[in-house]
Amino acid sequence: MRSTAGTVEQALAAPRYLAGGGDPGWVTVPLHRAAGWSYGHDPLMPRVILTSPDQLTQLRIDPGPDDPWWTIRHARDAHRPGWTATFDARTPVEIIAAFTDARTDPSPPADTGADPYAPLREPKRDTSRHLYGLASPDGIAHVEDEGDQWLIETAVTQQPTTWRAYFTPAHRPT
């Protein structure tokens, strides 16, 4: 993937969870330019911080060997509890961009009463291998409910985890 001054080129992989890292600009450019997020940086630190116009949500890209590189936090407000989503360094930017796009979409969901697990159940997911969650048909990606957070993880059999993301309870279905 290559970005130019005014655009960020996209190369979608299918399924998305197999995409690999990618250009962080695919996430940061739309937030800054289209959604009006402000940025701050410290020239002595290799990190990016973007803040939503209402100052309630912050995206932080902070490369570190042991911590998640991407952290998105939303402060508690009168209408919603606070939440956090973290993504490690190898999480495909397509996944992170889809998440931030959904969070910045000004239109409300068409049907707020929909079953949040429905997309995970189609096509049929293998739940027998993951007692606390659902898995993709190929067994590479799975979602687990860890009680205090959700874990989304990809791993090829007998290999280390490819990438991992965590979501705190405000993103969990009720």
Coordinates of N, CA and C in Angstrom, one line a residue:
M1 N 0.8 -1.2 0.0 CA 0.0 0.0 0.0 C 0.9 1.2 0.0
R2 N 0.5 2.2 -0.8 CA 1.3 3.4 -0.9 C 0.4 4.6 -0.7
S3 N 0.8 5.6 0.0 CA 0.0 6.8 0.1 C 0.6 8.0 -0.6
T4 N -0.2 8.9 -1.1 CA 0.3 10.1 -1.7 C -0.2 11.3 -0.9
A5 N 0.1 12.5 -1.3 CA -0.2 13.7 -0.5 C -1.7 13.8 -0.2
G6 N -2.5 13.5 -1.2 CA -4.0 13.8 -1.0 C -4.8 12.6 -0.8
T7 N -4.3 11.4 -1.0 CA -5.1 10.2 -0.9 C -4.3 9.1 -0.2
V8 N -5.0 8.1 0.2 CA -4.5 6.8 0.7 C -5.0 5.7 -0.2
E9 N -4.1 5.0 -0.9 CA -4.6 3.9 -1.7 C -5.0 2.7 -0.9
Q10 N -5.9 2.0 -1.4 CA -6.4 0.8 -0.6 C -6.2 -0.4 -1.4
A11 N -5.8 -1.5 -0.8 CA -5.7 -2.8 -1.4 C -6.4 -3.8 -0.4
L12 N -7.6 -4.1 -0.6 CA -8.3 -5.0 0.3 C -8.0 -6.4 0.2
A13 N -7.8 -7.1 1.3 CA -7.6 -8.5 1.3 C -8.8 -9.2 1.8
A14 N -9.1 -10.4 1.4 CA -10.2 -11.2 1.9 C -9.8 -12.6 2.3
P15 N -10.2 -13.0 3.4 CA -10.9 -12.3 4.5 C -9.9 -11.2 5.1
R16 N -10.5 -10.2 5.6 CA -9.7 -9.1 6.2 C -8.7 -9.4 7.2
Y17 N -9.1 -10.4 8.1 CA -8.2 -10.8 9.2 C -6.9 -11.4 8.7
L18 N -6.7 -11.6 7.4 CA -5.5 -12.2 6.9 C -4.6 -11.1 6.2
A19 N -5.1 -9.8 6.2 CA -4.5 -8.7 5.5 C -3.0 -8.4 5.8
G20 N -2.6 -8.5 7.1 CA -1.3 -8.0 7.5 C -1.3 -6.5 7.8
G21 N -0.2 -6.0 8.3 CA -0.1 -4.6 8.8 C -0.7 -3.5 7.9
G22 N 0.1 -2.8 7.2 CA -0.4 -1.8 6.3 C 0.0 -0.4 6.7
D23 N -0.4 0.6 5.9 CA -0.1 2.0 6.1 C -1.0 2.6 7.1
P24 N -0.5 3.1 8.3 CA -1.3 3.7 9.3 C -2.1 4.9 8.7
G25 N -1.6 5.5 7.7 CA -2.3 6.7 7.1 C -3.8 6.3 6.6
W26 N -4.0 5.0 6.4 CA -5.3 4.6 6.0 C -6.3 4.9 7.1
V27 N -5.9 4.9 8.3 CA -6.7 5.2 9.5 C -6.6 6.7 9.8
T28 N -5.4 7.2 9.9 CA -5.2 8.6 10.4 C -5.7 9.7 9.5
V29 N -5.4 9.5 8.2 CA -5.8 10.5 7.2 C -7.3 10.8 7.2
P30 N -8.1 9.8 7.0 CA -9.6 10.1 7.1 C -10.0 10.7 8.4
L31 N -9.5 10.3 9.5 CA -9.9 10.8 10.8 C -9.5 12.3 10.8
H32 N -8.3 12.6 10.4 CA -7.9 14.0 10.5 C -8.6 14.9 9.4
R33 N -8.6 14.5 8.2 CA -9.1 15.3 7.1 C -10.6 15.3 7.0
A34 N -11.2 14.1 7.0 CA -12.7 14.1 6.8 C -13.5 14.2 8.1
A35 N -13.0 13.7 9.2 CA -13.8 13.7 10.4 C -13.3 14.9 11.3
G36 N -12.3 15.6 11.0 CA -11.9 16.8 11.7 C -11.2 16.5 13.0
W37 N -10.6 15.3 13.1 CA -9.8 15.1 14.4 C -8.5 15.9 14.4
S38 N -8.1 16.4 15.5 CA -6.9 17.2 15.7 C -5.8 16.2 16.0
Y39 N -4.6 16.7 15.8 CA -3.4 15.8 16.1 C -2.5 16.5 17.0
G40 N -1.7 15.8 17.7 CA -0.7 16.3 18.5 C 0.5 15.3 18.5
H41 N 1.6 15.8 18.6 CA 2.8 14.9 18.6 C 3.9 15.5 19.4
D42 N 4.8 14.6 19.8 CA 6.0 15.0 20.5 C 7.1 14.6 19.6
P43 N 7.9 15.6 19.1 CA 8.9 15.2 18.1 C 10.0 14.3 18.7
L44 N 10.0 14.1 20.0 CA 11.0 13.2 20.6 C 10.5 11.8 20.8
M45 N 9.2 11.6 20.5 CA 8.6 10.3 20.7 C 8.0 9.8 19.4
P46 N 8.1 8.5 19.1 CA 7.6 8.0 17.8 C 6.1 7.6 18.0
R47 N 5.3 8.6 18.2 CA 3.8 8.2 18.4 C 3.0 9.3 17.8
V48 N 1.7 8.9 17.5 CA 0.7 9.8 16.9 C -0.4 9.8 17.9
I49 N -1.0 11.0 18.1 CA -2.2 11.2 18.9 C -3.2 12.0 18.1
L50 N -4.4 11.4 17.9 CA -5.5 12.1 17.2 C -6.6 12.2 18.2
T51 N -7.3 13.4 18.3 CA -8.4 13.6 19.2 C -9.7 14.0 18.4
S52 N -10.8 13.4 18.8 CA -12.0 13.8 18.1 C -12.4 15.2 18.3
P53 N -13.3 15.8 17.4 CA -13.7 17.2 17.6 C -14.4 17.5 19.0
D54 N -15.1 16.5 19.5 CA -15.8 16.7 20.8 C -14.8 16.4 22.0
Q55 N -13.6 16.0 21.7 CA -12.6 15.8 22.7 C -12.9 14.5 23.6
L56 N -13.8 13.7 23.2 CA -14.2 12.5 24.0 C -13.4 11.3 23.5
T57 N -12.9 11.2 22.3 CA -12.3 10.0 21.8 C -10.9 10.4 21.4
Q58 N -9.9 9.5 21.7 CA -8.5 9.7 21.3 C -8.0 8.4 20.7
L59 N -7.3 8.6 19.6 CA -6.5 7.5 19.0 C -5.1 7.7 19.2
R60 N -4.4 6.7 19.7 CA -3.0 6.8 20.0 C -2.3 5.7 19.4
I61 N -1.3 6.0 18.5 CA -0.4 5.0 17.9 C 0.9 5.2 18.6
D62 N 1.3 4.2 19.4 CA 2.5 4.2 20.2 C 3.3 3.0 20.1
P63 N 4.2 2.9 19.1 CA 5.0 1.7 18.9 C 5.8 1.3 20.2
G64 N 5.6 0.1 20.6 CA 6.3 -0.4 21.7 C 6.4 -1.9 21.6
P65 N 7.5 -2.5 22.1 CA 7.7 -4.0 21.9 C 6.7 -4.9 22.6
D66 N 6.2 -4.4 23.7 CA 5.3 -5.3 24.5 C 3.9 -4.8 24.6
D67 N 3.5 -3.6 24.2 CA 2.2 -3.1 24.4 C 1.5 -3.0 23.1
P68 N 0.2 -2.9 23.1 CA -0.6 -2.6 21.8 C -0.1 -1.3 21.2
W69 N 0.0 -1.3 19.9 CA 0.5 -0.1 19.2 C -0.7 0.9 19.0
W70 N -1.9 0.4 18.8 CA -3.1 1.2 18.6 C -4.0 1.2 19.8
T71 N -4.3 2.3 20.4 CA -5.3 2.4 21.5 C -6.3 3.5 21.1
I72 N -7.6 3.1 21.2 CA -8.6 4.1 21.0 C -9.5 4.1 22.3
R73 N -9.6 5.3 22.8 CA -10.3 5.5 24.1 C -11.4 6.5 23.9
H74 N -12.6 6.2 24.5 CA -13.7 7.1 24.5 C -14.0 7.4 25.9
A75 N -14.1 8.6 26.3 CA -14.4 9.0 27.7 C -15.9 8.8 27.9
R76 N -16.2 8.6 29.1 CA -17.6 8.5 29.5 C -18.3 9.9 29.3
D77 N -19.5 9.8 28.8 CA -20.3 11.0 28.6 C -21.7 10.8 29.2
A78 N -22.6 11.7 29.0 CA -24.0 11.6 29.6 C -24.7 10.4 28.9
H79 N -24.4 10.0 27.7 CA -25.1 9.0 27.0 C -24.5 7.7 26.9
R80 N -23.2 7.6 27.1 CA -22.5 6.3 27.0 C -21.4 6.1 28.0
P81 N -21.1 4.9 28.4 CA -20.0 4.7 29.3 C -18.7 4.8 28.5
G82 N -17.6 4.9 29.2 CA -16.3 5.0 28.5 C -15.9 3.6 28.0
W83 N -15.0 3.5 27.1 CA -14.6 2.3 26.5 C -13.2 2.4 25.9
T84 N -12.5 1.3 25.7 CA -11.2 1.2 25.2 C -11.1 0.1 24.2
A85 N -10.4 0.3 23.1 CA -10.1 -0.8 22.1 C -8.7 -0.7 21.8
T86 N -8.0 -1.8 21.9 CA -6.6 -1.9 21.6 C -6.3 -2.9 20.5
F87 N -5.3 -2.6 19.7 CA -4.9 -3.4 18.5 C -3.4 -3.5 18.5
D88 N -2.9 -4.8 18.3 CA -1.4 -4.9 18.4 C -0.8 -4.5 17.0
A89 N 0.5 -4.5 16.9 CA 1.2 -3.9 15.8 C 0.9 -4.6 14.5
R90 N 0.6 -5.9 14.5 CA 0.3 -6.6 13.2 C -1.2 -6.6 12.8
T91 N -2.0 -5.9 13.6 CA -3.4 -5.9 13.2 C -3.6 -5.2 11.9
P92 N -4.3 -5.8 10.9 CA -4.4 -5.1 9.6 C -5.1 -3.7 9.8
V93 N -4.5 -2.7 9.1 CA -5.1 -1.4 9.2 C -6.5 -1.4 8.6
E94 N -6.8 -2.4 7.7 CA -8.2 -2.5 7.2 C -9.2 -2.7 8.4
I95 N -8.8 -3.5 9.4 CA -9.6 -3.8 10.5 C -9.8 -2.5 11.4
I96 N -8.7 -1.9 11.6 CA -8.7 -0.7 12.5 C -9.5 0.4 11.8
A97 N -9.3 0.6 10.5 CA -10.1 1.6 9.7 C -11.5 1.3 9.7
A98 N -11.9 0.0 9.6 CA -13.3 -0.3 9.7 C -13.9 0.0 11.0
F99 N -13.1 -0.2 12.1 CA -13.6 0.2 13.4 C -13.7 1.7 13.6
T100 N -12.7 2.5 13.2 CA -12.8 3.9 13.3 C -13.9 4.5 12.4
D101 N -14.1 3.9 11.2 CA -15.1 4.4 10.3 C -16.5 4.2 11.0
A102 N -16.7 3.0 11.6 CA -18.0 2.8 12.3 C -18.2 3.7 13.4
R103 N -17.1 4.1 14.2 CA -17.3 5.0 15.3 C -17.5 6.4 14.9
T104 N -17.1 6.8 13.7 CA -17.2 8.2 13.3 C -18.4 8.4 12.3
D105 N -19.1 7.3 12.0 CA -20.3 7.4 11.1 C -21.4 8.2 11.8
P106 N -21.8 9.4 11.3 CA -22.8 10.2 11.9 C -24.2 9.6 11.9
S107 N -24.4 8.7 11.0 CA -25.8 8.1 11.0 C -25.9 6.9 12.0
P108 N -27.0 6.9 12.7 CA -27.2 5.8 13.7 C -27.4 4.5 13.0
P109 N -27.1 3.4 13.6 CA -27.4 2.0 13.0 C -28.9 1.9 12.6
A110 N -29.1 1.2 11.5 CA -30.5 1.1 11.0 C -31.4 0.4 12.0
D111 N -30.9 -0.7 12.6 CA -31.7 -1.4 13.6 C -30.9 -1.7 14.8
T112 N -31.1 -0.8 15.8 CA -30.4 -0.9 17.1 C -30.7 -2.2 17.9
G113 N -31.8 -2.9 17.5 CA -32.2 -4.1 18.3 C -31.6 -5.3 17.6
A114 N -30.7 -5.2 16.7 CA -30.2 -6.4 16.0 C -29.2 -7.1 16.9
D115 N -29.1 -8.4 16.7 CA -28.3 -9.3 17.4 C -26.8 -9.0 17.0
P116 N -26.0 -8.5 18.0 CA -24.6 -8.1 17.6 C -23.7 -9.3 17.2
Y117 N -24.1 -10.5 17.6 CA -23.4 -11.7 17.2 C -23.7 -12.2 15.8
A118 N -24.8 -11.7 15.2 CA -25.3 -12.2 13.9 C -24.2 -12.2 12.9
P119 N -23.4 -11.1 12.7 CA -22.3 -11.2 11.7 C -21.3 -12.3 11.9
L120 N -21.1 -12.7 13.2 CA -20.1 -13.7 13.5 C -20.7 -15.1 13.2
R121 N -22.0 -15.2 13.2 CA -22.7 -16.5 12.9 C -22.9 -16.8 11.4
E122 N -22.6 -15.8 10.6 CA -22.8 -16.0 9.2 C -21.5 -15.8 8.4
P123 N -21.0 -16.7 7.6 CA -21.5 -18.1 7.4 C -21.3 -18.8 8.7
K124 N -21.8 -20.0 8.8 CA -21.7 -20.8 10.0 C -20.3 -20.8 10.6
R125 N -20.3 -20.5 11.9 CA -19.0 -20.4 12.6 C -18.8 -21.7 13.4
D126 N -17.6 -22.1 13.6 CA -17.2 -23.3 14.4 C -17.1 -22.8 15.8
T127 N -18.0 -23.2 16.7 CA -17.9 -22.8 18.1 C -17.4 -23.9 19.0
S128 N -17.2 -25.1 18.4 CA -16.8 -26.2 19.3 C -15.3 -26.0 19.7
R129 N -14.5 -25.4 18.9 CA -13.1 -25.3 19.3 C -12.8 -24.1 20.2
H130 N -13.8 -23.2 20.4 CA -13.6 -22.1 21.2 C -14.9 -22.0 22.1
L131 N -14.7 -22.6 23.3 CA -15.9 -22.7 24.2 C -16.5 -21.4 24.6
Y132 N -15.7 -20.3 24.7 CA -16.2 -19.0 25.1 C -16.3 -18.0 24.0
G133 N -16.4 -18.5 22.8 CA -16.6 -17.5 21.7 C -16.9 -18.2 20.4
L134 N -16.7 -17.5 19.3 CA -17.0 -18.0 18.0 C -15.7 -17.9 17.1
A135 N -15.6 -18.8 16.1 CA -14.4 -18.9 15.3 C -14.8 -18.8 13.8
S136 N -13.9 -18.3 13.0 CA -14.1 -18.3 11.5 C -14.2 -19.7 11.0
P137 N -14.8 -20.0 9.9 CA -14.8 -21.4 9.4 C -13.5 -22.0 9.2
D138 N -12.4 -21.2 8.9 CA -11.1 -21.8 8.7 C -10.4 -22.0 10.0
G139 N -10.9 -21.5 11.1 CA -10.3 -21.7 12.4 C -9.2 -20.7 12.7
I140 N -8.9 -19.8 11.8 CA -7.8 -18.8 12.0 C -8.2 -17.6 12.9
A141 N -9.4 -17.1 12.7 CA -9.8 -16.0 13.5 C -10.9 -16.4 14.5
H142 N -10.8 -15.9 15.7 CA -11.8 -16.2 16.7 C -12.1 -15.0 17.7
V143 N -13.3 -15.0 18.2 CA -13.7 -13.9 19.1 C -14.0 -14.6 20.4
E144 N -13.5 -14.2 21.5 CA -13.8 -14.8 22.8 C -14.2 -13.7 23.8
D145 N -15.2 -14.1 24.6 CA -15.7 -13.3 25.7 C -14.9 -13.6 26.9
E146 N -14.1 -12.7 27.4 CA -13.2 -13.0 28.6 C -13.8 -12.4 29.8
G147 N -15.1 -12.1 29.8 CA -15.8 -11.5 31.0 C -15.7 -10.0 31.1
D148 N -14.4 -9.5 31.3 CA -14.3 -8.1 31.4 C -13.9 -7.4 30.1
Q149 N -13.7 -8.2 29.0 CA -13.4 -7.7 27.7 C -13.6 -8.8 26.6
W150 N -13.6 -8.3 25.4 CA -13.6 -9.3 24.3 C -12.2 -9.3 23.7
L151 N -11.8 -10.5 23.3 CA -10.6 -10.7 22.6 C -10.8 -11.2 21.2
I152 N -10.2 -10.6 20.2 CA -10.3 -11.0 18.8 C -8.9 -11.4 18.5
E153 N -8.7 -12.6 18.0 CA -7.3 -13.0 17.7 C -7.3 -13.9 16.5
T154 N -6.1 -13.8 15.7 CA -5.9 -14.7 14.6 C -4.6 -15.5 14.9
A155 N -4.7 -16.7 14.5 CA -3.5 -17.6 14.7 C -3.6 -18.8 13.8
V156 N -2.6 -19.1 13.0 CA -2.6 -20.3 12.2 C -2.2 -21.4 13.1
T157 N -2.8 -22.6 12.9 CA -2.5 -23.8 13.8 C -1.0 -24.0 14.1
Q158 N -0.7 -24.2 15.3 CA 0.7 -24.4 15.8 C 1.6 -23.3 15.6
Q159 N 1.1 -22.1 15.3 CA 2.0 -20.9 15.1 C 1.6 -19.9 16.1
P160 N 2.5 -18.9 16.4 CA 2.2 -17.8 17.3 C 1.0 -17.0 16.8
T161 N 0.4 -16.2 17.6 CA -0.7 -15.4 17.3 C -0.2 -14.4 16.2
T162 N -1.1 -14.2 15.2 CA -0.7 -13.3 14.1 C -1.0 -11.9 14.5
W163 N -2.2 -11.6 15.0 CA -2.6 -10.3 15.6 C -3.7 -10.5 16.6
R164 N -3.8 -9.5 17.5 CA -4.8 -9.5 18.6 C -5.4 -8.2 18.8
A165 N -6.7 -8.1 19.2 CA -7.3 -6.9 19.6 C -8.2 -7.1 20.8
Y166 N -8.3 -6.1 21.7 CA -9.2 -6.2 22.9 C -10.2 -5.1 22.9
F167 N -11.4 -5.4 23.4 CA -12.4 -4.3 23.5 C -13.0 -4.4 24.9
T168 N -13.2 -3.3 25.5 CA -13.7 -3.3 26.9 C -15.3 -3.4 26.8
P169 N -15.9 -3.6 27.9 CA -17.4 -3.9 27.9 C -18.3 -3.0 27.2
A170 N -18.0 -1.7 27.1 CA -19.0 -0.8 26.4 C -19.2 -1.2 25.0
H171 N -18.3 -2.0 24.4 CA -18.5 -2.5 23.0 C -19.1 -3.9 23.0
R172 N -19.4 -4.4 24.2 CA -20.0 -5.8 24.3 C -21.5 -5.7 24.1
P173 N -22.0 -6.7 23.5 CA -23.5 -6.7 23.4 C -24.1 -7.0 24.8
T174 N -25.3 -6.5 25.0 CA -26.0 -6.6 26.3 C -27.0 -7.8 26.2

